[in-house]
Amino acid sequence: MDRFIIQGGNPLKGKIPVSGAKNAILPIMAASLLAPGKSVLSNVPNLIDLKSMAHLLRIIGARVETGEGRMQIDSTDVCYCEAPYELVSKMRASIYVLGPLLARLGEARVSFPGGCAIGTRPVDLHLKAIEKLGAEVNLEHGYIHAKAKKLKGAVIHFEKSSVGATINTLMACVKASGTTELLNAAMEPEVDVTVDFLNQMGAKITGKGTAHLVIKGVDELFPVGMEMISDRIEAGTFLIAGAMSTEPVTVTNCQPEHLEELISKLRSAGCEIIIEGNEITVNPPKKIKPVDITTLPYPGFPTDLQAQFMVLMSLAEGVSVVTETIFPDRFMHVSELNRLQANISLNLNIATVKGVKELGGAEIMATDLRASAALVLAGIKAQGETIINRIYHIDRGYDRIEEKLNAAGARIVRDKV
Ligand code: EPU
């Protein structure tokens, strides 16, 4: 298991580029199962989660070729309908094959995803939605077994906003007979881009960018090519890193319109933010002001940036409150940040962060993807040496993070243990 050894106290400066969005590419890879033939994706980073999804698609019968930021998925021979435990237990996004397999093969068997480091994470909304479309769903021996000769359009009101359930249902219903309406659909950019991809394939989805999507079923879909959007969470992570620096940092190849809530919070913390095309420059403040955040579905503050923002608040002049409403247990980073001399206390889903003058290096452990990114930011700022164990989590969602940050002045060494 690799670990990072970080010599802290070296300020970041200059440009940091952002890669393609993991959470958009994962569902789009699954959506490509809907149409026989070759779909081609570009701006694809090198991430463990994408490799896991490619592995799953190959098990199902697709041919997947990757290299130089491109991925080609040939779904001509898709014929197996099972997502096995070994893969789903490694990557929950494997659940995304449920909708497309049901639509394409009339049957899907997907291992039931368990809990993970950020909470229990049920899939009941995915299952209720496909049942409404007419699928018969059984839970047997740890597997979700869904069957439907032909799915039928329905009106589906999600009781909670869910990115995964919205996308899975979209992929299931694009070829259903009649019209489907999704109410309280998630509005994250990853949903929008999946809608774009499906529409390019020949689907008829209207209402993009709103919580009300209307889908007119079509008989046939065709493979397409598409450039992937940039990763708003990676961009946000680098912007927060810049906010903790003493020099300006410019995040390049990003989509500022997806980052409005973070930008507003960074401005409240005292940062000057300059947006020019697809670049955002953050001029850090001399003193960081405390700012409260509450995580919410898009366009609210993203849960995937909660841990990183908490590191920034650890160095603010005063007390801030971080409320997590999406995954109430997503606080595994708190005890590790306190090992780095942060002063954070936790009461259920609310963290109170008392700003400290500086953080101090220590040996710590990464627990999940975004918590790992937060620990890297803290390590860059902490005085002395920080060792982060189990950094394989970070390779799931950040392409060469240490190279990108080192090019901007950090001193991070990957130690292959
Ligand atoms: N929920 C249910 N039932 C369901 C589905 C969701 O109760 O059937 C609840 C969840 O427990 C949570 C809320 O609904 O309280 C929202 O969860 P959502 O379904 O939106 O999350 P997800 O689709 O499982 C995606 C991202 C996560 C990100 C969340 C929230 C992917 C592959 N994952 O998860 O990303 O935190 O949306 O924005 O897109 C990450 O990249 O590190 C990550 C965890």
PDB file of C-alpha atoms in Angstrom, residues 2 52 55 103 137 156-157 195 218 221 247 276 291 371 398:
ATOM      1  CA  ASP A   2       1.534   3.300  -1.118  1.00  0.00           C
ATOM      2  CA  SER A  52     -12.688  -0.954 -12.153  1.00  0.00           C
ATOM      3  CA  HIS A  55     -13.147  -4.299 -15.886  1.00  0.00           C
ATOM      4  CA  ALA A 103     -32.968  -1.912 -20.739  1.00  0.00           C
ATOM      5  CA  VAL A 137     -36.915  -6.915  -8.394  1.00  0.00           C
ATOM      6  CA  ILE A 156     -41.473   8.657 -10.592  1.00  0.00           C
ATOM      7  CA  HIS A 157     -41.183  11.071  -7.690  1.00  0.00           C
ATOM      8  CA  VAL A 195     -28.566  13.546 -20.332  1.00  0.00           C
ATOM      9  CA  VAL A 218     -37.210   5.462 -28.260  1.00  0.00           C
ATOM     10  CA  LEU A 221     -29.898   4.161 -29.592  1.00  0.00           C
ATOM     11  CA  GLU A 247       0.750  33.072  -3.369  1.00  0.00           C
ATOM     12  CA  GLU A 276     -11.214  34.034 -16.895  1.00  0.00           C
ATOM     13  CA  VAL A 291     -17.305  30.602   7.229  1.00  0.00           C
ATOM     14  CA  ALA A 371     -10.902  12.601   3.162  1.00  0.00           C
ATOM     15  CA  TYR A 398      -7.386  12.034  -8.517  1.00  0.00           C
TER      16      TYR A 398
END
